PDB file of C-alpha atoms in Angstrom:
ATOM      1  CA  UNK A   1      93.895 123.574 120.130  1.00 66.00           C
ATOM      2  CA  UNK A   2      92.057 121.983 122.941  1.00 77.00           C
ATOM      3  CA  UNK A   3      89.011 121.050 120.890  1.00 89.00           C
ATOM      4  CA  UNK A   4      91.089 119.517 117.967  1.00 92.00           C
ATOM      5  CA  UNK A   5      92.614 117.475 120.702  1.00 93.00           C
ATOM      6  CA  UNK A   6      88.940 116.222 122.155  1.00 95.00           C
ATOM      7  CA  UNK A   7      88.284 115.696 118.582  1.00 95.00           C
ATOM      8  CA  UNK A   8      91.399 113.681 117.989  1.00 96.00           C
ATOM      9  CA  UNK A   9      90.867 111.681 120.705  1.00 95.00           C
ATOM     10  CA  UNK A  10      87.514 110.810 120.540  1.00 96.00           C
ATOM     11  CA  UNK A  11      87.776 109.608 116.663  1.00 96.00           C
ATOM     12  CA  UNK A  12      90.903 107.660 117.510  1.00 95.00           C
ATOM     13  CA  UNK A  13      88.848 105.977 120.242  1.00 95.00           C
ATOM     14  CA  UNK A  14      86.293 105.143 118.173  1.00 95.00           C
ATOM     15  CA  UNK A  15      87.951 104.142 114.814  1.00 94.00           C
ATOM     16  CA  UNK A  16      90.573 102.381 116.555  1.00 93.00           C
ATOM     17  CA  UNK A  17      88.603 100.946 119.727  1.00 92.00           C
ATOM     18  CA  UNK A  18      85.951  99.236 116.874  1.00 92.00           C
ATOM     19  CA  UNK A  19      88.597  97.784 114.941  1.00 92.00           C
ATOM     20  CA  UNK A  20      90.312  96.339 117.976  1.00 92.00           C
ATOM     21  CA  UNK A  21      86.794  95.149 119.479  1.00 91.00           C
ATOM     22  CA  UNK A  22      85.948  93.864 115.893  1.00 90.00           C
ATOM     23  CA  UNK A  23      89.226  91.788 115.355  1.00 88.00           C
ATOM     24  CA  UNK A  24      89.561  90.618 118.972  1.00 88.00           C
ATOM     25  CA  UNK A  25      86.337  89.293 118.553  1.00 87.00           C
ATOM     26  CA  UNK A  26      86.987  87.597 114.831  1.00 87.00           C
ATOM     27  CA  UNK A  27      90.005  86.302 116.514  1.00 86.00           C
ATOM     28  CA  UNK A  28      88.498  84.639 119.011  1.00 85.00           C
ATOM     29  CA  UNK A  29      85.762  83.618 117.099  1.00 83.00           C
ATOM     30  CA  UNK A  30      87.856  81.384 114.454  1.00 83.00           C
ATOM     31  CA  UNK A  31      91.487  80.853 116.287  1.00 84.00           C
ATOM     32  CA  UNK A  32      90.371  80.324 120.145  1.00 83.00           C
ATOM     33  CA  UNK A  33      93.525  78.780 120.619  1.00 84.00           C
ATOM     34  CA  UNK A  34      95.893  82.145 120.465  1.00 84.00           C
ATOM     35  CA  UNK A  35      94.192  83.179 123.491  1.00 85.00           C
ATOM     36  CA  UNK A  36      95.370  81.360 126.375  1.00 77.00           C
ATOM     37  CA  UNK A  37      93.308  82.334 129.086  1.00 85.00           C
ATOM     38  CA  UNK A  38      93.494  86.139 128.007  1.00 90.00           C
ATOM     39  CA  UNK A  39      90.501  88.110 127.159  1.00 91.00           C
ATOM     40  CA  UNK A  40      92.299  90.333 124.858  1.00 92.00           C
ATOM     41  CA  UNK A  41      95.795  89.391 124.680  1.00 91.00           C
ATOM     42  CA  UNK A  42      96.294  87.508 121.975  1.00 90.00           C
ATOM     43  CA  UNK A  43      99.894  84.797 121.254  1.00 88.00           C
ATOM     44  CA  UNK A  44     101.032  84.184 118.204  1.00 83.00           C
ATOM     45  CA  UNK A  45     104.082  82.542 116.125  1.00 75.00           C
ATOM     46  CA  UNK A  46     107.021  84.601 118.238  1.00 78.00           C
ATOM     47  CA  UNK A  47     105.116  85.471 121.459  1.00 83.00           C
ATOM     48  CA  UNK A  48     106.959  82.548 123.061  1.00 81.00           C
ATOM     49  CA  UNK A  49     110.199  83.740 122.398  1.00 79.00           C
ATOM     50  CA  UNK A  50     109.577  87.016 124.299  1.00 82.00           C
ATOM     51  CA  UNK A  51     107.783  85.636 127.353  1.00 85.00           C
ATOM     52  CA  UNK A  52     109.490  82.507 128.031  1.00 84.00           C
ATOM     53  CA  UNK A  53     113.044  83.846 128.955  1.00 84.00           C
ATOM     54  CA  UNK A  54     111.021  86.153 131.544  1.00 84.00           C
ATOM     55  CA  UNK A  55     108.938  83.584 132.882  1.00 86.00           C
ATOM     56  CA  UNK A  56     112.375  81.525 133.201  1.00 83.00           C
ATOM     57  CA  UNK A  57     113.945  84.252 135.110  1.00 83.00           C
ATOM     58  CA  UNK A  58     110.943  84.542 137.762  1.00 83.00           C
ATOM     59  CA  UNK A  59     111.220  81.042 137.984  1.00 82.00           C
ATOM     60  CA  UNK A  60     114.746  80.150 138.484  1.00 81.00           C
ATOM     61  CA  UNK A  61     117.125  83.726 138.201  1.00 78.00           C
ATOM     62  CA  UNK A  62     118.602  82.848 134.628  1.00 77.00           C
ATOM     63  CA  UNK A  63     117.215  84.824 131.507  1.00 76.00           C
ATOM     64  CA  UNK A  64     117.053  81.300 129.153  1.00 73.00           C
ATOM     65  CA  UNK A  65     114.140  80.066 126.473  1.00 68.00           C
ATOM     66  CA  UNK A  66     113.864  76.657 125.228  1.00 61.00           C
ATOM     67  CA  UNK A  67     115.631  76.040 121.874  1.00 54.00           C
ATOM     68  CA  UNK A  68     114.189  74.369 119.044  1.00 50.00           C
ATOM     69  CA  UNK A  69     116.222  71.006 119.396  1.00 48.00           C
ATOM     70  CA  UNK A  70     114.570  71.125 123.441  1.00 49.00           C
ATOM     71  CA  UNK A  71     116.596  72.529 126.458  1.00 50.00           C
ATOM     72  CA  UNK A  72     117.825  75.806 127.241  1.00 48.00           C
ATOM     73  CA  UNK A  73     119.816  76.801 124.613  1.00 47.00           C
ATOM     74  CA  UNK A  74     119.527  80.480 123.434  1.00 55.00           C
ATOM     75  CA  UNK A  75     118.063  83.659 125.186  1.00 57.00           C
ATOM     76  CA  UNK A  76     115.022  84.489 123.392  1.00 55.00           C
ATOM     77  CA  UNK A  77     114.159  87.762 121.220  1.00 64.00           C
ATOM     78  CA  UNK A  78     113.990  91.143 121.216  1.00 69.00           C
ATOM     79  CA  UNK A  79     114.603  91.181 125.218  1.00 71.00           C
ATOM     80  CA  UNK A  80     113.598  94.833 125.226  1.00 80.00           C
ATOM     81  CA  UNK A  81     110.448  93.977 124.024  1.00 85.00           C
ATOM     82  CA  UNK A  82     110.051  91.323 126.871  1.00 85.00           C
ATOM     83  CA  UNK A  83     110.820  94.018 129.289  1.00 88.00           C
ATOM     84  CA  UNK A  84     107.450  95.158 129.115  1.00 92.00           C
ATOM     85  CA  UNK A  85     105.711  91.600 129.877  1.00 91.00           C
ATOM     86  CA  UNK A  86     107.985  91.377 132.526  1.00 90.00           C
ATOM     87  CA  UNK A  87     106.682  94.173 134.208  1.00 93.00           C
ATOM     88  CA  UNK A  88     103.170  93.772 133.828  1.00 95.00           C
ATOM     89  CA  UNK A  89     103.820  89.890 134.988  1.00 92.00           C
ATOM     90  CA  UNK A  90     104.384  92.134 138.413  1.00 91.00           C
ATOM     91  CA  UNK A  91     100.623  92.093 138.480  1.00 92.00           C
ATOM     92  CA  UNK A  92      99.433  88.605 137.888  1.00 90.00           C
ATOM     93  CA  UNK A  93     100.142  85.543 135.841  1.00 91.00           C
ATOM     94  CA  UNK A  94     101.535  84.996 132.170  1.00 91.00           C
ATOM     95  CA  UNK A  95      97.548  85.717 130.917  1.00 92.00           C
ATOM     96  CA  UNK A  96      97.308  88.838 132.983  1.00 94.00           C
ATOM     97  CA  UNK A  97     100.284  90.354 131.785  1.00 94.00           C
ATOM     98  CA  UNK A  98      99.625  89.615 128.138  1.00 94.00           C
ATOM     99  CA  UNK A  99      95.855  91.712 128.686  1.00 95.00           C
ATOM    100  CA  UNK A 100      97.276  94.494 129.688  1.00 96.00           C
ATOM    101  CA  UNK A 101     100.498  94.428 127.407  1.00 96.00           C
ATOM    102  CA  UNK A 102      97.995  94.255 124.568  1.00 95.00           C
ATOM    103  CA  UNK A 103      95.637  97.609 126.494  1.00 96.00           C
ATOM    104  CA  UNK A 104      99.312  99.075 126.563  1.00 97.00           C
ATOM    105  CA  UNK A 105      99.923  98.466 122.927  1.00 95.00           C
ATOM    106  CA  UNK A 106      96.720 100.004 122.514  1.00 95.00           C
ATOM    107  CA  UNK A 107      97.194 103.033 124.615  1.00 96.00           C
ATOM    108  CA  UNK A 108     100.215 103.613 122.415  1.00 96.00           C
ATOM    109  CA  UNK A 109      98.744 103.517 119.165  1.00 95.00           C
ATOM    110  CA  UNK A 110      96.447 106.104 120.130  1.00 95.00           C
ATOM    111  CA  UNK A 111      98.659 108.271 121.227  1.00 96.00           C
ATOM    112  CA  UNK A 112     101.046 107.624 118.209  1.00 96.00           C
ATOM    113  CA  UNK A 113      97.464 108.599 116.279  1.00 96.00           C
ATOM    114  CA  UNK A 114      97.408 111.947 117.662  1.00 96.00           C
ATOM    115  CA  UNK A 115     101.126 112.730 117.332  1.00 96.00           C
ATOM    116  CA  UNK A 116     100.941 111.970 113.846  1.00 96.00           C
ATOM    117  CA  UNK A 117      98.248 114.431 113.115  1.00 96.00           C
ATOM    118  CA  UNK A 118     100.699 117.268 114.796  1.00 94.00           C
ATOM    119  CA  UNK A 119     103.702 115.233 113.201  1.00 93.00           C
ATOM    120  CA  UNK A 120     101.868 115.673 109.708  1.00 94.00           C
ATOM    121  CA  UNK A 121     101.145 119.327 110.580  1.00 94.00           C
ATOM    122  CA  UNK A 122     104.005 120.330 111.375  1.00 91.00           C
ATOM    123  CA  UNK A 123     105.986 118.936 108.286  1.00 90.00           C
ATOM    124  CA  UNK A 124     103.216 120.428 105.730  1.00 92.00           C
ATOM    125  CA  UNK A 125     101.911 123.405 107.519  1.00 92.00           C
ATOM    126  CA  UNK A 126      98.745 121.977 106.152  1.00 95.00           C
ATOM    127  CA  UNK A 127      96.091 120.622 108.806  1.00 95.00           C
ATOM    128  CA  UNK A 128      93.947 119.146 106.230  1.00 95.00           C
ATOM    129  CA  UNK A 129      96.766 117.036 105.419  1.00 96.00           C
ATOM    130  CA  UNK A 130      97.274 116.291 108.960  1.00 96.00           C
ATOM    131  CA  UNK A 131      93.476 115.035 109.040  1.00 96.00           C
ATOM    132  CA  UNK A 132      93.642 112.647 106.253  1.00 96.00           C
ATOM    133  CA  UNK A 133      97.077 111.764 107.373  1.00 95.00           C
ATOM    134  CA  UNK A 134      95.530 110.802 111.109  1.00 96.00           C
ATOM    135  CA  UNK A 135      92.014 109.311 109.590  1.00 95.00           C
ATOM    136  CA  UNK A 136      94.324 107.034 107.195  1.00 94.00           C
ATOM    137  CA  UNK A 137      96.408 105.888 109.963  1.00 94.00           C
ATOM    138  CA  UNK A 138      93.530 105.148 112.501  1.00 92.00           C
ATOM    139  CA  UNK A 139      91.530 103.001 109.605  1.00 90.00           C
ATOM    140  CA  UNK A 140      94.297 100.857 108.498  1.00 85.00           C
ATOM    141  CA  UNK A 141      92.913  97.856 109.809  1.00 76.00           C
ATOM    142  CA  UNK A 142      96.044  95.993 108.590  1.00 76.00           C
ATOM    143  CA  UNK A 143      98.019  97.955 111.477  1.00 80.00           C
ATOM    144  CA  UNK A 144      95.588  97.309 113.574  1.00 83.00           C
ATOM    145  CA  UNK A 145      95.279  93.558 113.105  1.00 85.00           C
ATOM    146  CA  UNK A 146      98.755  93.570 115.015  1.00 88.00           C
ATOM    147  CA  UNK A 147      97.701  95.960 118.487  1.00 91.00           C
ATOM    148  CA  UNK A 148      96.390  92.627 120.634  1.00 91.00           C
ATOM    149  CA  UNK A 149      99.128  90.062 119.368  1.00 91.00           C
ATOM    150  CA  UNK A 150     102.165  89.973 121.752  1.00 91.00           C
ATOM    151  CA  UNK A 151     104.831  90.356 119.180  1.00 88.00           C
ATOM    152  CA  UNK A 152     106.675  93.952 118.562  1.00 88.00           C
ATOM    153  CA  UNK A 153     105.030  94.755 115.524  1.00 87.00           C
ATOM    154  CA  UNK A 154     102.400  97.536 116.865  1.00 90.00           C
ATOM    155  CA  UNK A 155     104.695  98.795 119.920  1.00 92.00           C
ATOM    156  CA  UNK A 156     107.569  99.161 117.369  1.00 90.00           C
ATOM    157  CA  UNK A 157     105.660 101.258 114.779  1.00 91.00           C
ATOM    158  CA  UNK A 158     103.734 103.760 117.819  1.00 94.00           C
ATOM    159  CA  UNK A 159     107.165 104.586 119.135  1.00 94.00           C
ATOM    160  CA  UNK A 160     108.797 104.923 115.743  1.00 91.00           C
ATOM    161  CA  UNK A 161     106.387 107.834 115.159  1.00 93.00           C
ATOM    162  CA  UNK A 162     106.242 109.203 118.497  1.00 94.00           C
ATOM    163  CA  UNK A 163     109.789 108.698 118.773  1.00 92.00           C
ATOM    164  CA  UNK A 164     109.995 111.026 115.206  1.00 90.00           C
ATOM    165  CA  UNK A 165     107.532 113.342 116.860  1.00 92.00           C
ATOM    166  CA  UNK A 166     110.163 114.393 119.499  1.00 92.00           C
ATOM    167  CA  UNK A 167     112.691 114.461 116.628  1.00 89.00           C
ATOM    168  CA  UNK A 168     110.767 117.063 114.858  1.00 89.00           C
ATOM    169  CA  UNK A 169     109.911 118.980 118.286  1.00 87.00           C
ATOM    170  CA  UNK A 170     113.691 119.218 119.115  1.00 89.00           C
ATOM    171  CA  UNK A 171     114.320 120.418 115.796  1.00 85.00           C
ATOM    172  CA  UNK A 172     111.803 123.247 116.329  1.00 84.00           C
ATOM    173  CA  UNK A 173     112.811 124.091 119.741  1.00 83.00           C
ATOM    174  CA  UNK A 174     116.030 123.152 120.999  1.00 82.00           C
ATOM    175  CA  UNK A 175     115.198 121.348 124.044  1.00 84.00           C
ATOM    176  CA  UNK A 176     117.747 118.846 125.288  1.00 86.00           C
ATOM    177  CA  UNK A 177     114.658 116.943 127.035  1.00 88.00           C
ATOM    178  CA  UNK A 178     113.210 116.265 123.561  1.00 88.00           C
ATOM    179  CA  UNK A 179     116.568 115.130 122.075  1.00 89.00           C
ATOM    180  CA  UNK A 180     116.868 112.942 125.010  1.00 92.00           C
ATOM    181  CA  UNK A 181     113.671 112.014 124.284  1.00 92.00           C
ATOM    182  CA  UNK A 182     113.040 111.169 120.722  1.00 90.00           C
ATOM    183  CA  UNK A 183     117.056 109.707 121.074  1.00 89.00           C
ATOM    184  CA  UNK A 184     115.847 106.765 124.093  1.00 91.00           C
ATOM    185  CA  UNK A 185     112.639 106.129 122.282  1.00 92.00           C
ATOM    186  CA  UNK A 186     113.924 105.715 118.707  1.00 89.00           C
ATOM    187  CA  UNK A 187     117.159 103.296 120.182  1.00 86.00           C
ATOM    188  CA  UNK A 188     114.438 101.271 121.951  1.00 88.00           C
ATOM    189  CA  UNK A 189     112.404 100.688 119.121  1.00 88.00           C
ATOM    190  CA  UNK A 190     116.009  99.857 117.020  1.00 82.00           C
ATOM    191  CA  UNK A 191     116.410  97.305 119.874  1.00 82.00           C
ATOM    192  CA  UNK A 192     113.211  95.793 119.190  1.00 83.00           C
ATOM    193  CA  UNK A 193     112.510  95.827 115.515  1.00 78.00           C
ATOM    194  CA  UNK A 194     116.785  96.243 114.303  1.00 72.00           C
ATOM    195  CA  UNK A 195     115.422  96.372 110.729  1.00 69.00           C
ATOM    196  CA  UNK A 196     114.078  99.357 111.480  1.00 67.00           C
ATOM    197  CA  UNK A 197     117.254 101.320 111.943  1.00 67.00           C
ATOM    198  CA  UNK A 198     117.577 102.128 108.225  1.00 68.00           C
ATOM    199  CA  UNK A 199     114.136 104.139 108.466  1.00 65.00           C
ATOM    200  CA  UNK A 200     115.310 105.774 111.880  1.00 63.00           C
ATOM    201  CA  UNK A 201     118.552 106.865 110.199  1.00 65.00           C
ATOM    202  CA  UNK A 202     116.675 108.096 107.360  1.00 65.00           C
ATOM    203  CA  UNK A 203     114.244 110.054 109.946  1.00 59.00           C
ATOM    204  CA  UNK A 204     117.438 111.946 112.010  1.00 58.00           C
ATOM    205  CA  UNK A 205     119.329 113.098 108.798  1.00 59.00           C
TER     206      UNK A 205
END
């Protein structure tokens, strides 16, 4: 147990860990002007829309973003998801907060890389399955394109499977502290990514 765990971990760090170096670095490389003053935080098309309203609030106590048109017109999106840059902006400015959002995004997509491997075992009592389940997952570079860019894509998809993780666990064990669990995580990542709420559905029945 503990040595597939050291295992797990260190070939998520490294599979993972090179993409993210790689892409951070491509990123930079050809679009210098996503990262504003971050050194691995990277804004995109939406990131706006989840900052701003924070940034807004720190600055004058009302949770607004700028509309289209100009002024303050509509409150932003997925506010849950803006609930973590607003508490990493408790440690520094706007490109502070996006570094370590994007190190948090990364965190969790390791972890949701080793919970899949036990996810996968679990479900086919097969741990070979589990392994090529966890190497896909950790080599899709497509997924990982989306762990530095501070838009809900990668946090969404980490807790949707550890959030399914807990689901399964509960099932197994009966523990009210896993229900409660895998219940918060999976209605937070419904908050952030609604679209997903089909799949979560799917997942609980």
């Amino acid at each position: 147990m503990k040595t597939t765990l050291f295992r797990l971990i260190c070939i998520a760090i490294l599979i993972e860990g090179s993409i993210f170096i790689y892409n951070t670095f491509q990123e930079k490389k050809y679009t210098p002007r996503q990262y504003e003053g971050t050194l691995i935080g990277m804004t995109c098309g939406d990131t706006r829309s989840y900052n701003e309203p924070i940034d807004t609030w720190l600055a004058t106590g009302q949770y607004k973003a700028h509309s289209i048109q100009g002024g303050f017109s509509k409150n932003g999106r997925a506010p849950h998801y803006g609930l973590f840059y607003a508490f990493f902006r408790m440690f520094g400015d706007t490109a502070t907060a996006f570094d370590l959002l994007a190190a948090f995004q990364l965190g969790m997509r390791l972890l949701s890389s080793i919970l899949l491997f036990y996810l996968a075992e679990r479900i086919t009592k097969n741990t070979r399955i589990a392994w090529i389940s966890f190497l896909v997952y950790c080599s899709l570079s497509w997924v990982s394109l989306y762990t530095p860019r501070i838009i809900t894509e990668s946090l969404s998809l980490s807790f949707l499977i550890i959030g399914v993780y807990f689901l399964i666990h509960w099932l197994e064990t009966r523990r009210n502290f896993h229900f409660v669990l895998s219940a918060f995580i999976l209605g937070y990542v419904g908050c952030m990514r609604p679209f997903l709420l089909p799949a979560i559905a799917a997942f609980a029945f």
